[in-house]
Tab-separated table of C-alpha atoms and ligand atoms in Angstrom:
chain	number	residue	atom	x	y	z
A	251	MET	CA	37.561	10.223	59.583
A	252	ASN	CA	34.028	10.282	57.154
A	253	SER	CA	36.628	11.857	54.081
A	254	LEU	CA	36.392	10.190	50.792
A	255	ALA	CA	39.115	11.157	47.794
A	256	ILE	CA	38.026	10.886	44.023
A	257	ILE	CA	40.970	10.842	42.309
A	258	GLY	CA	41.638	10.524	38.453
A	259	THR	CA	43.816	7.522	37.964
A	260	GLN	CA	44.906	8.568	34.359
A	261	TRP	CA	45.591	11.721	32.421
A	262	GLY	CA	41.973	13.493	33.288
A	263	ASP	CA	38.936	13.007	31.964
A	264	GLU	CA	37.582	10.363	33.697
A	265	GLY	CA	34.530	11.521	35.213
A	266	LYS	CA	34.944	12.992	37.994
A	267	GLY	CA	32.615	15.609	37.878
A	268	LYS	CA	29.217	12.735	37.466
A	269	ILE	CA	31.215	10.698	40.119
A	270	THR	CA	31.301	13.389	42.624
A	271	ASN	CA	28.305	14.804	41.879
A	272	TYR	CA	26.418	11.454	42.028
A	273	LEU	CA	28.608	10.997	45.353
A	274	ALA	CA	27.940	14.555	47.027
A	275	LYS	CA	24.032	14.119	47.527
A	276	ASP	CA	24.979	12.495	51.190
A	277	ALA	CA	28.066	14.695	51.341
A	278	ASP	CA	28.300	17.016	53.769
A	279	PHE	CA	31.704	18.790	52.266
A	280	VAL	CA	32.628	18.922	48.660
A	281	VAL	CA	36.722	20.305	48.218
A	282	ARG	CA	38.347	21.037	44.906
A	283	TYR	CA	41.992	21.277	46.560
A	284	GLN	CA	44.701	21.503	43.621
A	285	GLY	CA	44.393	22.863	39.957
A	286	GLY	CA	42.081	25.073	39.184
A	287	ASN	CA	40.197	26.530	35.308
A	288	ASN	CA	42.518	23.944	33.826
A	289	ALA	CA	39.817	21.450	35.014
A	290	GLY	CA	36.270	21.176	33.140
A	291	HIS	CA	33.824	18.478	34.742
A	292	SER	CA	30.632	17.725	33.012
A	293	ILE	CA	27.632	16.840	34.997
A	294	PHE	CA	24.199	16.780	34.191
A	295	VAL	CA	21.951	18.068	35.899
A	296	ASN	CA	17.686	18.039	35.299
A	297	ASN	CA	18.819	16.581	31.903
A	298	LYS	CA	21.057	19.446	30.930
A	299	LYS	CA	25.402	19.592	30.554
A	300	PHE	CA	27.051	21.781	33.378
A	301	SER	CA	30.673	22.386	32.774
A	302	LEU	CA	31.959	23.164	36.350
A	303	HIS	CA	36.014	24.624	35.761
A	304	LEU	CA	36.820	25.724	39.017
A	305	LEU	CA	33.690	25.263	42.093
A	306	PRO	CA	33.198	21.544	42.895
A	307	SER	CA	30.887	19.052	41.140
A	308	GLY	CA	28.349	19.539	44.895
A	309	ILE	CA	26.790	23.147	43.889
A	310	PHE	CA	23.941	21.935	42.926
A	311	TYR	CA	23.537	20.454	46.558
A	312	LYS	CA	21.966	23.740	48.594
A	313	ASN	CA	23.176	22.009	51.584
A	314	VAL	CA	26.627	20.543	50.708
A	315	VAL	CA	29.357	23.259	51.002
A	316	ASN	CA	31.007	23.621	48.630
A	317	VAL	CA	35.656	24.577	49.331
A	318	LEU	CA	38.250	25.610	47.463
A	319	ALA	CA	40.920	24.971	49.259
A	320	ASN	CA	44.576	26.156	49.536
A	321	GLY	CA	45.610	24.653	47.015
A	322	VAL	CA	43.782	26.046	43.918
A	323	VAL	CA	44.734	28.502	42.534
A	324	ILE	CA	41.596	30.717	41.222
A	325	ASP	CA	41.045	32.990	38.563
A	326	LEU	CA	38.789	35.484	39.724
A	327	PHE	CA	37.294	36.119	36.652
A	328	GLY	CA	36.257	32.841	35.494
A	329	LEU	CA	35.037	31.784	39.341
A	330	VAL	CA	32.349	34.663	38.516
A	331	ASP	CA	31.669	33.573	35.253
A	332	GLU	CA	30.955	30.589	36.435
A	333	LEU	CA	28.839	31.885	39.644
A	334	ASN	CA	26.974	34.094	36.431
A	335	GLU	CA	25.753	30.356	34.950
A	336	LEU	CA	24.596	29.157	38.465
A	337	LYS	CA	22.385	31.656	39.078
A	338	ALA	CA	20.890	32.724	35.294
A	339	ASN	CA	19.707	28.869	35.841
A	340	ASN	CA	18.708	28.963	38.895
A	341	PHE	CA	21.061	27.583	40.903
A	342	LYS	CA	20.872	30.184	43.718
A	343	ASP	CA	20.968	28.470	46.629
A	344	PHE	CA	24.166	26.875	47.152
A	345	LYS	CA	26.789	27.530	49.426
A	346	LEU	CA	30.514	28.114	48.591
A	347	LEU	CA	33.779	28.927	50.212
A	348	ILE	CA	37.046	29.885	49.426
A	349	SER	CA	40.280	29.737	51.494
A	350	GLU	CA	42.259	32.865	52.292
A	351	ARG	CA	45.305	31.455	51.152
A	352	ALA	CA	44.250	30.139	47.761
A	353	HIS	CA	46.056	31.884	45.585
A	354	VAL	CA	44.586	34.458	42.299
A	355	VAL	CA	45.482	33.391	38.481
A	356	PHE	CA	45.356	37.118	36.766
A	357	PRO	CA	45.119	37.538	32.907
A	358	TYR	CA	48.807	37.943	33.374
A	359	HIS	CA	48.957	34.318	33.525
A	360	LYS	CA	47.294	33.367	30.435
A	361	LYS	CA	49.122	35.395	28.307
A	362	ILE	CA	52.833	34.271	29.906
A	363	ASP	CA	50.813	30.474	29.559
A	364	GLY	CA	49.836	31.671	26.271
A	365	LEU	CA	53.742	33.091	25.208
A	366	PHE	CA	55.379	30.134	26.432
A	367	GLU	CA	53.404	27.429	24.747
A	368	GLU	CA	54.278	29.886	21.412
A	369	LEU	CA	57.833	30.351	22.387
A	370	LYS	CA	57.917	26.379	22.697
A	371	ALA	CA	56.852	25.236	19.638
A	372	LYS	CA	56.910	21.930	18.625
A	373	ASP	CA	58.246	21.361	22.258
A	374	LYS	CA	55.401	22.542	23.847
A	375	ILE	CA	53.505	20.485	26.492
A	376	GLY	CA	49.895	21.225	25.115
A	377	THR	CA	48.040	23.237	28.133
A	378	THR	CA	45.051	24.325	28.214
A	379	LYS	CA	46.337	28.114	28.097
A	380	GLN	CA	45.093	29.040	31.728
A	381	GLY	CA	47.694	30.242	33.577
A	382	ILE	CA	47.776	27.137	35.710
A	383	GLY	CA	52.126	26.423	34.966
A	384	PRO	CA	52.609	30.545	35.983
A	385	ALA	CA	50.168	31.637	38.701
A	386	TYR	CA	52.075	28.486	40.668
A	387	THR	CA	55.476	29.569	39.677
A	388	ASP	CA	54.653	32.608	41.643
A	389	LYS	CA	53.376	30.782	44.670
A	390	SER	CA	56.321	28.694	44.744
A	391	SER	CA	58.616	31.959	43.960
A	392	ARG	CA	57.348	34.064	46.791
A	393	ILE	CA	55.874	36.737	44.860
A	394	GLY	CA	51.690	35.228	44.397
A	395	ILE	CA	49.431	37.239	45.420
A	396	ARG	CA	46.486	35.186	47.653
A	397	ILE	CA	43.208	35.845	48.004
A	398	ILE	CA	43.115	37.465	51.526
A	399	ASP	CA	45.841	39.895	49.659
A	400	LEU	CA	43.131	41.417	47.874
A	401	PHE	CA	41.480	42.824	50.287
A	402	ASP	CA	44.195	44.661	51.632
A	403	ASP	CA	44.454	48.003	49.513
A	404	LYS	CA	48.021	49.406	49.994
A	405	TYR	CA	49.610	45.546	49.633
A	406	LEU	CA	47.511	44.310	46.736
A	407	ALA	CA	48.311	47.828	45.088
A	408	LYS	CA	52.251	46.926	45.747
A	409	ARG	CA	52.412	43.225	44.743
A	410	LEU	CA	50.187	44.035	41.386
A	411	LYS	CA	52.624	46.528	40.554
A	412	GLU	CA	55.694	44.496	41.184
A	413	ASN	CA	54.610	41.978	39.301
A	414	ILE	CA	53.277	43.739	36.642
A	415	LEU	CA	56.714	45.003	36.760
A	416	ILE	CA	58.339	41.269	36.330
A	417	LYS	CA	55.495	40.501	33.610
A	418	ASN	CA	56.061	43.584	31.550
A	419	ASN	CA	60.230	42.987	31.435
A	420	LEU	CA	59.023	39.633	30.732
A	421	LEU	CA	57.376	40.190	27.579
A	422	LYS	CA	58.789	42.969	26.446
A	423	SER	CA	62.420	40.396	26.671
A	424	PHE	CA	59.983	38.455	23.710
A	425	LYS	CA	59.670	41.373	22.073
A	426	ILE	CA	56.083	41.859	22.874
A	427	GLU	CA	54.772	45.239	22.216
A	428	ASP	CA	51.850	44.361	24.394
A	429	GLN	CA	52.337	45.740	27.923
A	430	ILE	CA	49.888	45.296	31.112
A	431	ASP	CA	48.404	47.509	32.538
A	432	PHE	CA	48.663	48.250	36.159
A	433	ASP	CA	45.739	50.798	36.563
A	434	SER	CA	43.303	49.256	34.201
A	435	LEU	CA	43.406	45.842	35.938
A	436	TYR	CA	43.540	46.951	39.255
A	437	GLN	CA	40.205	48.754	39.002
A	438	LYS	CA	38.790	45.319	37.914
A	439	ILE	CA	39.834	44.047	40.953
A	440	LEU	CA	38.224	46.215	42.894
A	441	VAL	CA	35.382	45.755	41.390
A	442	ILE	CA	35.168	41.409	41.331
A	443	ARG	CA	36.471	41.290	44.933
A	444	LYS	CA	33.560	42.287	45.987
A	445	ILE	CA	32.035	39.273	44.623
A	446	ILE	CA	33.982	37.058	46.169
A	447	LYS	CA	34.049	38.284	49.814
A	448	PRO	CA	31.226	36.464	51.548
A	449	PHE	CA	32.670	33.491	50.531
A	450	VAL	CA	36.254	33.740	51.664
A	451	LYS	CA	37.502	31.545	55.279
A	452	ASP	CA	39.962	29.988	56.737
A	453	THR	CA	38.685	26.780	55.234
A	454	ALA	CA	41.859	24.713	57.130
A	455	LYS	CA	39.830	24.872	60.331
A	456	ILE	CA	36.720	24.618	58.659
A	457	ILE	CA	37.335	21.261	57.421
A	458	TYR	CA	38.921	20.363	59.925
A	459	ASP	CA	36.199	21.222	62.519
A	460	ALA	CA	34.237	19.302	60.538
A	461	LEU	CA	36.185	15.877	60.401
A	462	ASN	CA	36.414	15.724	63.765
A	463	GLN	CA	32.736	16.273	64.189
A	464	ASP	CA	32.250	13.124	62.069
A	465	LYS	CA	30.738	15.614	58.911
A	466	LYS	CA	31.181	13.830	55.588
A	467	VAL	CA	34.080	15.305	53.190
A	468	LEU	CA	34.739	14.493	50.198
A	469	PHE	CA	37.780	15.609	48.012
A	470	GLU	CA	37.195	15.992	44.332
A	471	GLY	CA	40.402	15.530	42.224
A	472	ALA	CA	41.284	17.161	39.249
A	473	GLN	CA	43.293	16.309	36.311
A	474	GLY	CA	44.457	12.372	37.194
A	475	VAL	CA	48.039	10.769	38.313
A	476	LEU	CA	49.547	10.770	35.507
A	477	LEU	CA	49.156	14.380	35.263
A	478	CYS	CA	51.194	14.884	38.694
A	479	LEU	CA	53.858	17.571	38.719
A	480	ASP	CA	56.147	14.942	40.984
A	481	HIS	CA	54.664	11.478	40.197
A	482	GLY	CA	53.266	12.110	36.402
A	483	THR	CA	54.996	12.490	32.444
A	484	TYR	CA	57.613	15.104	33.093
A	485	PRO	CA	57.509	17.391	31.529
A	486	PHE	CA	54.237	16.596	29.577
A	487	VAL	CA	52.101	16.776	33.381
A	488	THR	CA	50.249	19.908	35.079
A	489	SER	CA	51.631	22.538	37.733
A	490	SER	CA	50.122	21.411	41.370
A	491	SER	CA	49.822	17.495	42.365
A	492	PRO	CA	46.590	15.218	42.287
A	493	THR	CA	47.372	12.648	44.287
A	494	ALA	CA	45.798	11.154	47.441
A	495	SER	CA	48.873	12.644	49.510
A	496	SER	CA	48.295	16.174	48.361
A	497	ILE	CA	45.429	16.475	49.780
A	498	PRO	CA	46.346	17.594	53.421
A	499	LEU	CA	49.430	20.166	52.596
A	500	ASN	CA	46.164	21.109	49.639
A	501	VAL	CA	43.986	21.408	52.662
A	502	GLY	CA	45.313	22.123	55.456
A	503	ILE	CA	44.868	19.410	57.705
A	504	PRO	CA	46.480	15.893	59.203
A	505	CYS	CA	47.808	13.514	56.679
A	506	ASN	CA	46.186	10.497	58.903
A	507	TYR	CA	42.572	12.690	57.958
A	508	ILE	CA	42.487	10.143	54.617
A	509	ASN	CA	40.903	6.719	54.749
A	510	GLU	CA	39.008	6.073	51.789
A	511	VAL	CA	40.354	6.883	48.334
A	512	LEU	CA	38.007	6.008	45.290
A	513	GLY	CA	40.293	6.152	41.942
A	514	ILE	CA	38.535	7.061	38.934
A	515	VAL	CA	38.923	4.669	35.471
A	516	LYS	CA	37.894	5.379	32.019
A	517	ALA	CA	36.893	2.339	30.999
A	518	TYR	CA	39.399	2.916	28.288
A	519	THR	CA	42.376	5.957	28.025
A	520	THR	CA	42.339	9.540	27.244
A	521	ARG	CA	45.014	12.191	26.897
A	522	VAL	CA	44.946	15.847	26.112
A	523	GLY	CA	47.820	17.670	25.778
A	524	ARG	CA	51.422	16.081	24.343
A	525	GLY	CA	53.300	13.111	25.787
A	526	VAL	CA	53.511	10.043	26.015
A	527	PHE	CA	50.812	7.609	25.860
A	528	LEU	CA	51.985	3.959	25.105
A	529	THR	CA	48.977	2.061	24.524
A	530	GLU	CA	47.238	5.327	22.155
A	531	ILE	CA	45.165	4.035	19.273
A	532	THR	CA	45.365	5.443	16.271
A	533	ASP	CA	42.733	3.967	13.189
A	534	GLN	CA	39.766	4.130	13.030
A	535	ILE	CA	39.089	2.746	16.626
A	536	SER	CA	40.347	5.118	17.639
A	537	GLU	CA	37.221	7.487	16.057
A	538	LYS	CA	34.982	6.088	16.283
A	539	ILE	CA	35.814	5.889	20.280
A	540	ARG	CA	35.491	9.493	20.299
A	541	ILE	CA	33.174	10.192	18.623
A	542	LYS	CA	31.293	7.750	20.541
A	543	GLY	CA	32.451	8.945	24.416
A	544	LYS	CA	32.354	12.422	23.411
A	545	GLU	CA	36.393	12.745	24.045
A	546	PHE	CA	36.361	16.539	23.195
A	547	GLY	CA	38.151	18.746	25.932
A	548	THR	CA	35.346	20.400	28.340
A	549	THR	CA	38.181	23.244	28.884
A	550	THR	CA	39.489	23.875	25.292
A	551	GLY	CA	37.352	21.349	22.864
A	552	ARG	CA	40.416	19.741	21.674
A	553	ALA	CA	40.119	16.036	20.188
A	554	ARG	CA	41.435	13.480	23.048
A	555	ARG	CA	43.457	11.679	21.952
A	556	ILE	CA	42.256	7.784	22.953
A	557	GLY	CA	43.913	4.142	23.168
A	558	TRP	CA	43.176	1.084	24.436
A	559	PHE	CA	42.744	0.621	28.722
A	560	ASP	CA	46.017	-0.041	30.554
A	561	ALA	CA	46.233	-1.995	33.613
A	562	THR	CA	49.755	-0.430	34.458
A	563	LEU	CA	48.966	3.678	34.801
A	564	ILE	CA	45.959	1.546	37.625
A	565	ARG	CA	48.104	-0.451	39.281
A	566	TYR	CA	50.565	2.536	39.498
A	567	ALA	CA	48.192	4.801	41.017
A	568	LYS	CA	47.224	2.457	43.407
A	569	ARG	CA	50.927	2.666	44.745
A	570	ILE	CA	50.991	6.587	44.204
A	571	ASN	CA	47.570	6.714	45.597
A	572	GLY	CA	46.349	4.327	48.077
A	573	LEU	CA	43.464	3.441	46.173
A	574	THR	CA	40.645	1.717	48.502
A	575	LYS	CA	38.186	0.842	45.192
A	576	ILE	CA	37.814	2.367	41.922
A	577	SER	CA	34.971	3.255	39.461
A	578	VAL	CA	34.506	2.423	36.139
A	579	THR	CA	33.154	5.123	33.936
A	580	LEU	CA	31.867	5.241	30.379
A	581	LEU	CA	31.929	1.464	29.854
A	582	ASP	CA	28.983	2.485	27.353
A	583	VAL	CA	31.029	3.805	24.762
A	584	LEU	CA	32.713	0.688	24.779
A	585	SER	CA	29.550	-1.403	22.782
A	586	GLY	CA	29.603	-2.297	18.882
A	587	PHE	CA	33.668	-3.581	19.480
A	588	GLU	CA	34.581	-7.275	17.695
A	589	GLU	CA	37.750	-7.132	20.061
A	590	LEU	CA	39.306	-4.898	22.994
A	591	LYS	CA	42.575	-5.068	24.339
A	592	ILE	CA	43.663	-4.617	27.978
A	593	ALA	CA	47.602	-3.334	28.438
A	594	ILE	CA	48.661	-5.600	30.963
A	595	ASN	CA	53.068	-4.870	31.522
A	596	TYR	CA	55.418	-2.734	29.712
A	597	LYS	CA	58.141	-4.412	28.829
A	598	ILE	CA	61.548	-4.056	28.194
A	599	ASN	CA	64.438	-6.049	26.784
A	600	GLY	CA	61.307	-8.988	27.707
A	601	LYS	CA	61.356	-7.905	31.471
A	602	ILE	CA	58.650	-6.619	33.068
A	603	ILE	CA	59.180	-2.679	34.519
A	604	ASP	CA	57.005	-1.212	36.985
A	605	GLY	CA	55.479	2.051	35.981
A	606	ILE	CA	56.217	4.554	32.878
A	607	PRO	CA	60.101	4.345	32.177
A	608	LEU	CA	61.390	8.055	32.630
A	609	LEU	CA	63.618	9.024	29.789
A	610	GLU	CA	63.328	8.892	25.758
A	611	GLU	CA	65.513	5.957	24.905
A	612	ASP	CA	63.491	3.696	27.756
A	613	LEU	CA	60.020	4.301	26.057
A	614	LEU	CA	61.803	3.617	22.252
A	615	LYS	CA	62.028	0.083	23.874
A	616	THR	CA	59.351	-0.615	25.299
A	617	GLU	CA	57.040	-3.006	24.454
A	618	VAL	CA	53.269	-3.077	25.819
A	619	GLU	CA	51.557	-6.585	26.258
A	620	TYR	CA	47.781	-6.778	25.851
A	621	LEU	CA	45.401	-9.382	26.954
A	622	ILE	CA	42.963	-9.569	24.182
A	623	LEU	CA	39.276	-9.463	24.814
A	624	LYS	CA	36.177	-10.453	22.556
A	625	GLY	CA	33.237	-7.528	22.750
A	626	TRP	CA	29.915	-6.986	23.084
A	627	LYS	CA	27.099	-5.763	20.920
A	628	GLU	CA	24.519	-4.368	23.301
A	629	ASP	CA	23.975	-1.469	24.237
A	630	ILE	CA	23.967	-1.532	28.159
A	631	SER	CA	23.376	2.236	28.906
A	632	LYS	CA	20.423	1.235	30.408
A	633	ILE	CA	21.068	-1.682	32.861
A	634	LYS	CA	20.767	-1.250	36.254
A	635	THR	CA	22.669	-4.310	38.027
A	636	PHE	CA	25.206	-6.704	36.959
A	637	ALA	CA	24.191	-8.952	36.452
A	638	GLU	CA	22.028	-7.367	33.263
A	639	LEU	CA	25.636	-6.897	31.442
A	640	PRO	CA	26.262	-8.859	28.741
A	641	GLU	CA	29.043	-11.717	29.406
A	642	ASN	CA	31.546	-10.340	27.711
A	643	ALA	CA	31.202	-6.954	29.407
A	644	LYS	CA	31.070	-8.529	32.859
A	645	LYS	CA	34.567	-10.188	31.638
A	646	TYR	CA	35.930	-6.807	30.865
A	647	LEU	CA	35.028	-5.526	34.122
A	648	ARG	CA	36.798	-8.516	35.465
A	649	ALA	CA	39.577	-8.414	33.981
A	650	ILE	CA	40.391	-4.509	34.723
A	651	GLU	CA	40.146	-5.529	38.745
A	652	LYS	CA	42.559	-8.511	38.472
A	653	TYR	CA	44.688	-6.944	36.137
A	654	GLY	CA	44.070	-3.813	38.450
A	655	GLU	CA	44.613	-4.753	41.269
A	656	VAL	CA	41.830	-3.748	42.436
A	657	LYS	CA	38.250	-4.120	43.137
A	658	ILE	CA	35.057	-1.957	41.214
A	659	ALA	CA	32.996	-0.387	44.062
A	660	GLN	CA	30.943	0.802	40.876
A	661	PHE	CA	30.578	1.795	37.248
A	662	SER	CA	29.049	3.886	34.771
A	663	VAL	CA	26.896	3.321	32.017
A	664	GLY	CA	26.736	6.708	31.030
A	665	PRO	CA	26.930	10.427	31.705
A	666	LYS	CA	23.933	10.653	33.955
A	667	ALA	CA	23.455	9.966	36.980
A	668	GLU	CA	20.991	7.553	36.775
A	669	GLN	CA	23.525	6.119	35.275
A	670	THR	CA	25.904	4.428	38.010
A	671	ILE	CA	25.722	0.602	39.406
A	672	ASP	CA	27.287	0.191	42.865
A	673	LEU	CA	28.502	-2.915	43.589
A	674	ILE	CA	30.125	-1.684	47.105
A	675	LYS	CA	29.208	0.633	49.312
A	676	ILE	CA	31.784	3.550	48.915
A	677	TRP	CA	31.737	5.625	52.056
B	214	LIG	P1	36.469	14.972	34.719
B	214	LIG	O1	37.066	16.038	33.880
B	214	LIG	O2	37.088	13.757	35.298
B	214	LIG	O3	35.380	15.109	35.451
B	214	LIG	O4	34.964	14.004	33.030
B	214	LIG	P2	34.884	14.840	31.564
B	214	LIG	O5	33.903	15.532	32.818
B	214	LIG	O6	36.145	16.164	31.319
B	214	LIG	O7	34.350	14.128	31.192
B	214	LIG	C1	34.177	12.908	31.253
B	214	LIG	C2	32.499	12.775	30.089
B	214	LIG	O8	32.326	11.695	30.008
B	214	LIG	C3	31.862	14.179	30.392
B	214	LIG	O9	31.592	14.456	28.587
B	214	LIG	C4	31.238	12.895	31.324
B	214	LIG	O10	29.443	13.600	30.822
B	214	LIG	C5	30.850	11.583	30.310
B	214	LIG	N1	30.632	10.958	30.997
B	214	LIG	C6	30.971	11.010	32.037
B	214	LIG	N2	30.466	9.031	32.807
B	214	LIG	C7	30.532	8.850	31.579
B	214	LIG	C8	29.958	7.323	31.535
B	214	LIG	O11	30.005	6.297	31.682
B	214	LIG	N3	29.317	6.968	29.917
B	214	LIG	C9	29.135	8.198	29.065
B	214	LIG	N4	28.601	7.692	28.008
B	214	LIG	N5	29.481	9.348	29.637
B	214	LIG	C10	30.131	9.653	30.844
B	215	LIG	P1	40.418	17.234	34.620
B	215	LIG	O1	39.763	17.769	36.131
B	215	LIG	C1	42.504	16.455	30.831
B	215	LIG	C2	46.487	18.337	30.458
B	215	LIG	C3	46.482	20.322	29.188
B	215	LIG	C4	47.642	19.574	29.256
B	215	LIG	C5	48.730	19.749	31.058
B	215	LIG	C6	49.142	21.121	31.448
B	215	LIG	O2	38.626	18.120	33.844
B	215	LIG	O3	40.209	15.385	34.341
B	215	LIG	P2	47.620	22.563	31.983
B	215	LIG	O4	46.738	24.047	31.767
B	215	LIG	O5	47.237	22.087	33.399
B	215	LIG	O6	49.263	23.701	32.268
B	215	LIG	O7	48.071	21.763	30.934
B	215	LIG	O8	47.466	18.669	31.655
B	215	LIG	N1	45.341	19.046	31.902
B	215	LIG	C7	44.169	18.594	31.653
B	215	LIG	N2	43.861	17.081	30.595
B	215	LIG	N3	41.658	16.732	31.752
B	215	LIG	C8	42.290	17.610	32.605
B	215	LIG	O9	41.573	18.372	33.684
B	215	LIG	C9	43.266	18.599	32.917
B	215	LIG	N4	43.624	20.222	33.489
B	215	LIG	C10	45.221	19.860	32.666
B	215	LIG	O10	45.684	19.636	28.884
B	215	LIG	O11	48.386	18.618	28.786
B	216	LIG	MG1	37.315	17.400	32.150
């Protein structure tokens, strides 16, 4: 099979968009398989920065078929805004397919997302408030509305009314005066569904056939392994699984159809939203990295939390996803530091543990063992080969490879495609 999975190995924002766009030049298909517009994937095309939330990162190439598979949750209004932005920038010749089975995110999902966050107050997750959790909740409660359902007037009206009744009762129980109005939402859907209709297809069959014909298919993960609903830092996670193992289910292809898994690894660590972060830095070093790396959320604009590189997370991501290679991004951001730290082990009572402790009481006892490396001063954003890197930057990459226990196939020294250095062939 000619398939490649691109997986975030940390808490998201590792540069998946940039790397997917870079690798998509050789692809036939780019497939988003989970999440929704909680994702924010930044890409530079013709010196302009685009932030994609739902659209796959192959959308700028006219020969690449971009797919939103069944595992994605789709905010119709958000999607149409993104399509309009593309068209406004003269990208009119794109190929897009949307799975009939993907579920829809409605404005009431966003409202409930925001309401639950408010109610949780200091215990809130820090979601993107894009309605992702409530939309997946409806899907697993079997009251969700799929893309295909939008085109059956009677069924749509019935399902939507049932859903609105449930949501309005929920709002009432929290003494929220503002109610959801069926008529106005239904009318808006009748208009917007016409825009997406030409893209709606049985994408599972299309991708299955494409893979059997040896077409090159790239699967673009959103979020990162530690935000996985099952294998992340629960409950501070998203509501889908960004792992490689979730691809077959979320796309509708056999589980042995994924052969290469490229982990995207930021050269340090970031996290948006709440939850455990054992290598977090809170002094002025974090501010320096935040400014240099422009570490502010693509979707929400929130300042990202910053931490040292954590090799234990990469070993974990390798175990959960079967990473075959990694791509190290944002290495250029680390120029100009006296010293850099790499977490190599977590220990409880002096004993090395595997993965992140699940319980608060264990987390409190967890110590991080660091390797301290000398930094480098030189600007590396224009280099083209590994050989041109300062000696200490080479040592830093080698340490990532050694303690992450996975081969570096590529590294990146800037947000643009040409600032990517390939070390070994990826696919
Ligand atoms: P994603 O969600 O994984 O696609 O990552 P985001 O796009 O949310 O965040 C990554 C940020 O880093 C974006 O602003 C990218 O433009 C930027 N970026 C990606 N690779 C590099 C790199 O190698 N160096 C620098 N300086 N910026 C990068
Ligand atoms: P990309 O694809 C970083 C985080 C939110 C919050 C948690 C749950 O750009 O890497 P949600 O809205 O999904 O219910 O929020 O997950 N989160 C992300 N953090 N990058 C993302 O996507 C994220 N998508 C969700 O900040 O902590
Ligand atoms: Mg992002």
